[in-house]
Amino acid sequence: MTMVRIPPPALPVRDRRAARALSPMLTRLAEERATGVLVREHGVLYLAEGRVVHAESPLAPDLGVLLTAHGTLAATAWQRVAAQTPGPAQTSDPAQAPDPAQAAEALLRSGVLPTGALELCHLDALYDAGYFALAPSGTPGRFRYGAGPRLGPLPSVPVVALERETLRRRLLLHRLWPDPAADSAPLIRADPAPGPAAALSVTPRQRAVLDRVDGVRTAADLARDLGRQAFHTLVDVRRLTAAGWIAPVPADPAPPPAPPPRPVTTDPDIALLKRLRDALEAL
């Protein structure tokens, strides 16, 4: 009996391009079972024994926002945790937010929040910030070994799982609307807006986003205002953009290039003629 080996199906071109954009450094750190902090252009990943235990990004709401926005946790309870677990940047402002990973563990020990709800919200925040931390970047990442993280009571994530989920999210956004300009630019209402029939297809979640579009807020700003994961807000933004409801603020046109400087001549004949002209004008 002849055995025929069938090669695995090749990834689509778009899949291969997205896969190359993920961090080879992160893959190597996972294989090394490294512990430390990976700093990238759009976010930070905290590793413990090669697993991702926490992620942060300026483009994604942190754990405190996700917990308190919709009543999962009272804001006063989070503030108490903030006072007990100051973050690394909390040296001059005691009201600043706590380190989210330490705060989550403090909440777990206090019992003020069900364990399952806290673990779910922790993973939501991790995958959300991790998506932006793994975004394509023009600057190399930096890793600090042994910089504090550890495996704690909250669930950690294998690097391969975070990369796979990041890739899935990229492809989903691309299918919804391939132009990423609306992800980071301030958003404006489209003019003219779609007709009444299109308005019926806007979901309540999308309506909440649409109502806050003001020409100033970006998708990240909308996510914080709504207390939602930034990626889920991007999904709504791309769908609204594809439907013609919103658009990114157009970029300012580049200023025209400066005219070239007038050439300076040192030809002695030209210099003599100029002196003659000046003498004749003085008569």
CSV table of C-alpha atoms in Angstrom, one decimal:
chain,number,residue,atom,x,y,z
A,1,MET,CA,0.0,0.0,0.0
A,2,THR,CA,1.4,3.4,-1.0
A,3,MET,CA,1.3,6.1,1.5
A,4,VAL,CA,0.8,9.6,0.1
A,5,ARG,CA,1.8,12.5,2.3
A,6,ILE,CA,-0.5,15.5,1.8
A,7,PRO,CA,1.2,18.8,2.7
A,8,PRO,CA,-0.6,21.0,5.1
A,9,PRO,CA,-2.6,23.8,3.5
A,10,ALA,CA,-0.6,27.0,3.0
A,11,LEU,CA,-1.7,30.1,4.9
A,12,PRO,CA,-3.3,32.7,2.8
A,13,VAL,CA,-1.0,35.6,1.8
A,14,ARG,CA,-2.7,37.9,4.3
A,15,ASP,CA,-2.2,35.3,7.1
A,16,ARG,CA,1.5,35.0,6.3
A,17,ARG,CA,2.0,38.8,6.3
A,18,ALA,CA,0.3,39.2,9.6
A,19,ALA,CA,2.2,36.3,11.2
A,20,ARG,CA,5.5,37.9,10.2
A,21,ALA,CA,4.5,41.1,12.0
A,22,LEU,CA,4.4,39.3,15.4
A,23,SER,CA,7.4,39.5,17.6
A,24,PRO,CA,10.1,36.9,17.0
A,25,MET,CA,11.7,38.1,20.2
A,26,LEU,CA,8.6,37.1,22.2
A,27,THR,CA,8.7,33.6,20.7
A,28,ARG,CA,12.3,33.2,21.7
A,29,LEU,CA,11.6,34.5,25.2
A,30,ALA,CA,8.8,31.9,25.5
A,31,GLU,CA,11.1,29.1,24.5
A,32,GLU,CA,13.7,30.3,27.1
A,33,ARG,CA,10.9,30.4,29.8
A,34,ALA,CA,12.2,33.9,30.4
A,35,THR,CA,10.9,36.2,33.2
A,36,GLY,CA,10.9,40.0,32.7
A,37,VAL,CA,9.2,42.8,30.9
A,38,LEU,CA,9.0,43.2,27.1
A,39,VAL,CA,8.6,46.9,26.1
A,40,ARG,CA,7.3,47.5,22.6
A,41,GLU,CA,6.2,50.7,20.8
A,42,HIS,CA,2.5,50.3,21.6
A,43,GLY,CA,2.5,48.4,24.8
A,44,VAL,CA,4.2,46.2,27.4
A,45,LEU,CA,4.1,42.5,28.1
A,46,TYR,CA,5.0,41.0,31.4
A,47,LEU,CA,6.4,37.5,31.2
A,48,ALA,CA,6.9,34.9,34.0
A,49,GLU,CA,8.6,31.6,33.1
A,50,GLY,CA,7.8,32.3,29.4
A,51,ARG,CA,4.1,32.9,29.9
A,52,VAL,CA,2.3,36.3,29.7
A,53,VAL,CA,0.9,37.3,33.1
A,54,HIS,CA,-0.1,40.9,32.3
A,55,ALA,CA,-0.2,43.4,29.5
A,56,GLU,CA,-0.5,47.1,29.3
A,57,SER,CA,-1.1,49.6,26.4
A,58,PRO,CA,-2.0,53.3,26.2
A,59,LEU,CA,-4.5,52.3,23.5
A,60,ALA,CA,-6.5,49.9,25.8
A,61,PRO,CA,-8.4,50.6,29.0
A,62,ASP,CA,-6.8,49.0,32.0
A,63,LEU,CA,-8.3,46.5,34.4
A,64,GLY,CA,-9.7,49.2,36.7
A,65,VAL,CA,-11.7,50.8,33.9
A,66,LEU,CA,-13.1,47.5,32.8
A,67,LEU,CA,-14.1,46.5,36.4
A,68,THR,CA,-15.7,49.7,37.5
A,69,ALA,CA,-17.4,51.0,34.3
A,70,HIS,CA,-20.4,48.8,34.5
A,71,GLY,CA,-20.7,48.1,38.2
A,72,THR,CA,-18.7,44.8,38.3
A,73,LEU,CA,-16.7,46.5,41.1
A,74,ALA,CA,-17.5,49.6,43.0
A,75,ALA,CA,-15.2,52.5,42.2
A,76,THR,CA,-14.6,53.0,46.0
A,77,ALA,CA,-13.4,49.4,46.3
A,78,TRP,CA,-10.9,50.0,43.4
A,79,GLN,CA,-9.7,53.2,45.1
A,80,ARG,CA,-9.1,51.3,48.3
A,81,VAL,CA,-7.0,48.9,46.4
A,82,ALA,CA,-5.2,51.8,44.8
A,83,ALA,CA,-4.2,53.1,48.2
A,84,GLN,CA,-2.8,49.6,49.2
A,85,THR,CA,-1.0,48.7,46.0
A,86,PRO,CA,0.8,51.7,44.5
A,87,GLY,CA,2.1,51.3,41.1
A,88,PRO,CA,5.7,51.8,40.0
A,89,ALA,CA,5.0,55.3,38.7
A,90,GLN,CA,3.1,56.3,41.9
A,91,THR,CA,5.9,58.2,43.6
A,92,SER,CA,4.5,61.7,43.7
A,93,ASP,CA,0.7,61.3,43.2
A,94,PRO,CA,-0.9,58.9,45.7
A,95,ALA,CA,-4.2,59.1,43.8
A,96,GLN,CA,-2.7,57.6,40.7
A,97,ALA,CA,-4.0,54.1,39.6
A,98,PRO,CA,-2.4,51.1,41.2
A,99,ASP,CA,-0.3,48.5,39.4
A,100,PRO,CA,-3.2,46.4,37.8
A,101,ALA,CA,-1.5,43.0,38.4
A,102,GLN,CA,-0.9,43.7,42.1
A,103,ALA,CA,-4.4,45.3,42.4
A,104,ALA,CA,-6.0,42.2,40.9
A,105,GLU,CA,-4.3,39.9,43.3
A,106,ALA,CA,-5.3,42.2,46.2
A,107,LEU,CA,-8.9,42.0,45.1
A,108,LEU,CA,-8.7,38.2,44.9
A,109,ARG,CA,-7.4,38.0,48.4
A,110,SER,CA,-10.0,40.4,49.8
A,111,GLY,CA,-12.9,38.4,48.4
A,112,VAL,CA,-14.9,41.6,47.3
A,113,LEU,CA,-15.2,40.2,43.8
A,114,PRO,CA,-16.1,36.6,42.7
A,115,THR,CA,-13.0,34.8,41.5
A,116,GLY,CA,-14.5,33.9,38.2
A,117,ALA,CA,-15.5,37.4,37.4
A,118,LEU,CA,-12.0,38.8,38.3
A,119,GLU,CA,-10.2,36.1,36.3
A,120,LEU,CA,-12.4,36.8,33.2
A,121,CYS,CA,-11.9,40.5,33.4
A,122,HIS,CA,-8.1,40.0,33.9
A,123,LEU,CA,-7.9,37.9,30.7
A,124,ASP,CA,-10.1,40.4,28.8
A,125,ALA,CA,-7.7,43.2,29.7
A,126,LEU,CA,-4.6,41.0,29.0
A,127,TYR,CA,-5.8,40.0,25.5
A,128,ASP,CA,-7.0,43.5,24.8
A,129,ALA,CA,-3.7,45.3,25.7
A,130,GLY,CA,-1.7,42.4,24.2
A,131,TYR,CA,-3.3,42.9,20.8
A,132,PHE,CA,-1.9,46.5,20.7
A,133,ALA,CA,1.4,45.6,22.3
A,134,LEU,CA,2.0,43.1,19.4
A,135,ALA,CA,1.0,45.6,16.7
A,136,PRO,CA,3.5,46.1,13.9
A,137,SER,CA,6.2,48.5,14.9
A,138,GLY,CA,9.1,50.4,13.4
A,139,THR,CA,11.2,50.3,16.6
A,140,PRO,CA,12.7,47.2,18.1
A,141,GLY,CA,11.4,45.8,21.4
A,142,ARG,CA,13.5,45.8,24.6
A,143,PHE,CA,13.4,43.1,27.2
A,144,ARG,CA,14.4,43.5,30.9
A,145,TYR,CA,15.2,40.2,32.5
A,146,GLY,CA,14.0,39.5,36.0
A,147,ALA,CA,12.0,42.7,36.3
A,148,GLY,CA,9.4,41.7,38.8
A,149,PRO,CA,6.6,39.6,37.3
A,150,ARG,CA,5.8,36.1,38.7
A,151,LEU,CA,3.2,33.4,38.2
A,152,GLY,CA,0.5,34.3,40.7
A,153,PRO,CA,-3.1,33.2,41.4
A,154,LEU,CA,-4.5,34.9,38.3
A,155,PRO,CA,-4.4,32.9,35.0
A,156,SER,CA,-1.5,33.5,32.7
A,157,VAL,CA,-1.5,33.0,28.9
A,158,PRO,CA,1.0,31.0,26.7
A,159,VAL,CA,2.7,33.2,24.2
A,160,VAL,CA,1.4,31.1,21.3
A,161,ALA,CA,-2.2,31.7,22.5
A,162,LEU,CA,-1.7,35.4,22.6
A,163,GLU,CA,-0.1,35.5,19.2
A,164,ARG,CA,-2.9,33.3,17.7
A,165,GLU,CA,-5.6,35.5,19.2
A,166,THR,CA,-3.9,38.7,18.0
A,167,LEU,CA,-3.7,37.3,14.5
A,168,ARG,CA,-7.3,36.3,14.5
A,169,ARG,CA,-8.3,39.8,15.6
A,170,ARG,CA,-6.2,41.4,12.9
A,171,LEU,CA,-7.9,39.3,10.2
A,172,LEU,CA,-11.3,40.0,11.6
A,173,LEU,CA,-10.8,43.8,11.4
A,174,HIS,CA,-9.4,43.5,7.9
A,175,ARG,CA,-12.5,41.6,6.8
A,176,LEU,CA,-14.8,44.2,8.3
A,177,TRP,CA,-13.0,47.2,6.7
A,178,PRO,CA,-9.4,47.0,5.3
A,179,ASP,CA,-8.3,50.6,5.9
A,180,PRO,CA,-6.9,50.9,9.5
A,181,ALA,CA,-6.9,54.8,9.4
A,182,ALA,CA,-10.0,54.9,11.7
A,183,ASP,CA,-8.3,52.9,14.4
A,184,SER,CA,-6.1,55.7,15.6
A,185,ALA,CA,-7.3,59.0,14.1
A,186,PRO,CA,-9.9,61.3,15.6
A,187,LEU,CA,-13.4,60.3,14.2
A,188,ILE,CA,-16.1,62.5,12.6
A,189,ARG,CA,-19.6,61.9,11.5
A,190,ALA,CA,-19.9,61.2,7.8
A,191,ASP,CA,-21.5,64.0,5.7
A,192,PRO,CA,-24.0,63.2,4.4
A,193,ALA,CA,-25.0,60.4,6.8
A,194,PRO,CA,-26.6,57.2,5.5
A,195,GLY,CA,-30.4,57.2,5.1
A,196,PRO,CA,-33.1,56.1,7.5
A,197,ALA,CA,-33.0,52.5,6.3
A,198,ALA,CA,-29.3,52.3,7.3
A,199,ALA,CA,-30.1,53.8,10.7
A,200,LEU,CA,-32.3,50.8,11.5
A,201,SER,CA,-29.2,48.5,11.2
A,202,VAL,CA,-27.2,50.3,13.8
A,203,THR,CA,-27.0,48.2,17.0
A,204,PRO,CA,-27.3,49.8,20.5
A,205,ARG,CA,-23.6,49.1,21.0
A,206,GLN,CA,-22.8,50.9,17.8
A,207,ARG,CA,-25.2,53.7,18.6
A,208,ALA,CA,-23.3,54.3,21.9
A,209,VAL,CA,-20.1,54.7,19.9
A,210,LEU,CA,-21.7,56.9,17.2
A,211,ASP,CA,-23.2,59.2,19.8
A,212,ARG,CA,-19.7,60.0,21.2
A,213,VAL,CA,-18.0,60.7,17.8
A,214,ASP,CA,-17.1,64.4,18.0
A,215,GLY,CA,-14.1,65.0,15.7
A,216,VAL,CA,-11.8,64.9,18.7
A,217,ARG,CA,-12.1,61.4,20.3
A,218,THR,CA,-10.2,58.4,18.8
A,219,ALA,CA,-11.3,54.8,19.1
A,220,ALA,CA,-9.1,54.4,22.2
A,221,ASP,CA,-10.8,57.5,23.8
A,222,LEU,CA,-14.2,56.0,23.0
A,223,ALA,CA,-13.3,52.7,24.6
A,224,ARG,CA,-12.3,54.4,27.9
A,225,ASP,CA,-15.4,56.6,27.9
A,226,LEU,CA,-17.6,53.5,27.4
A,227,GLY,CA,-15.6,51.2,29.7
A,228,ARG,CA,-15.2,48.6,27.0
A,229,GLN,CA,-12.3,46.7,25.6
A,230,ALA,CA,-10.5,48.7,22.9
A,231,PHE,CA,-10.6,45.9,20.4
A,232,HIS,CA,-14.4,45.5,20.6
A,233,THR,CA,-14.7,49.3,20.1
A,234,LEU,CA,-12.5,48.9,17.0
A,235,VAL,CA,-14.9,46.3,15.7
A,236,ASP,CA,-17.8,48.8,16.0
A,237,VAL,CA,-15.7,51.6,14.6
A,238,ARG,CA,-14.8,49.6,11.5
A,239,ARG,CA,-18.3,48.5,10.9
A,240,LEU,CA,-19.6,52.0,11.2
A,241,THR,CA,-16.9,53.2,8.9
A,242,ALA,CA,-17.8,50.5,6.3
A,243,ALA,CA,-21.5,51.5,6.6
A,244,GLY,CA,-20.6,55.1,5.9
A,245,TRP,CA,-21.6,56.5,9.3
A,246,ILE,CA,-18.1,57.8,10.4
A,247,ALA,CA,-14.7,58.5,9.0
A,248,PRO,CA,-11.3,59.5,10.3
A,249,VAL,CA,-10.5,63.2,10.4
A,250,PRO,CA,-8.6,64.0,7.1
A,251,ALA,CA,-4.9,64.6,7.7
A,252,ASP,CA,-3.7,68.1,7.1
A,253,PRO,CA,-2.1,68.6,3.7
A,254,ALA,CA,1.6,68.8,3.7
A,255,PRO,CA,2.9,72.3,3.3
A,256,PRO,CA,4.3,73.1,-0.1
A,257,PRO,CA,8.1,72.7,-0.4
A,258,ALA,CA,10.2,75.8,0.1
A,259,PRO,CA,11.5,77.4,-3.1
A,260,PRO,CA,15.1,76.6,-3.8
A,261,PRO,CA,17.6,79.3,-2.8
A,262,ARG,CA,18.7,81.7,-5.5
A,263,PRO,CA,22.1,80.7,-6.9
A,264,VAL,CA,25.0,82.9,-5.8
A,265,THR,CA,27.4,83.5,-8.6
A,266,THR,CA,31.0,84.3,-8.2
A,267,ASP,CA,31.7,85.0,-11.9
A,268,PRO,CA,34.0,88.1,-12.1
A,269,ASP,CA,32.3,89.4,-15.3
A,270,ILE,CA,28.9,89.3,-13.6
A,271,ALA,CA,30.3,91.1,-10.5
A,272,LEU,CA,31.9,93.8,-12.8
A,273,LEU,CA,28.6,94.4,-14.6
A,274,LYS,CA,26.8,94.8,-11.3
A,275,ARG,CA,29.3,97.4,-10.2
A,276,LEU,CA,28.8,99.3,-13.4
A,277,ARG,CA,25.0,99.2,-13.0
A,278,ASP,CA,25.3,100.5,-9.5
A,279,ALA,CA,27.6,103.4,-10.7
A,280,LEU,CA,25.3,104.4,-13.5
A,281,GLU,CA,22.3,104.4,-11.2
A,282,ALA,CA,24.2,106.7,-8.8
A,283,LEU,CA,24.7,109.4,-11.6
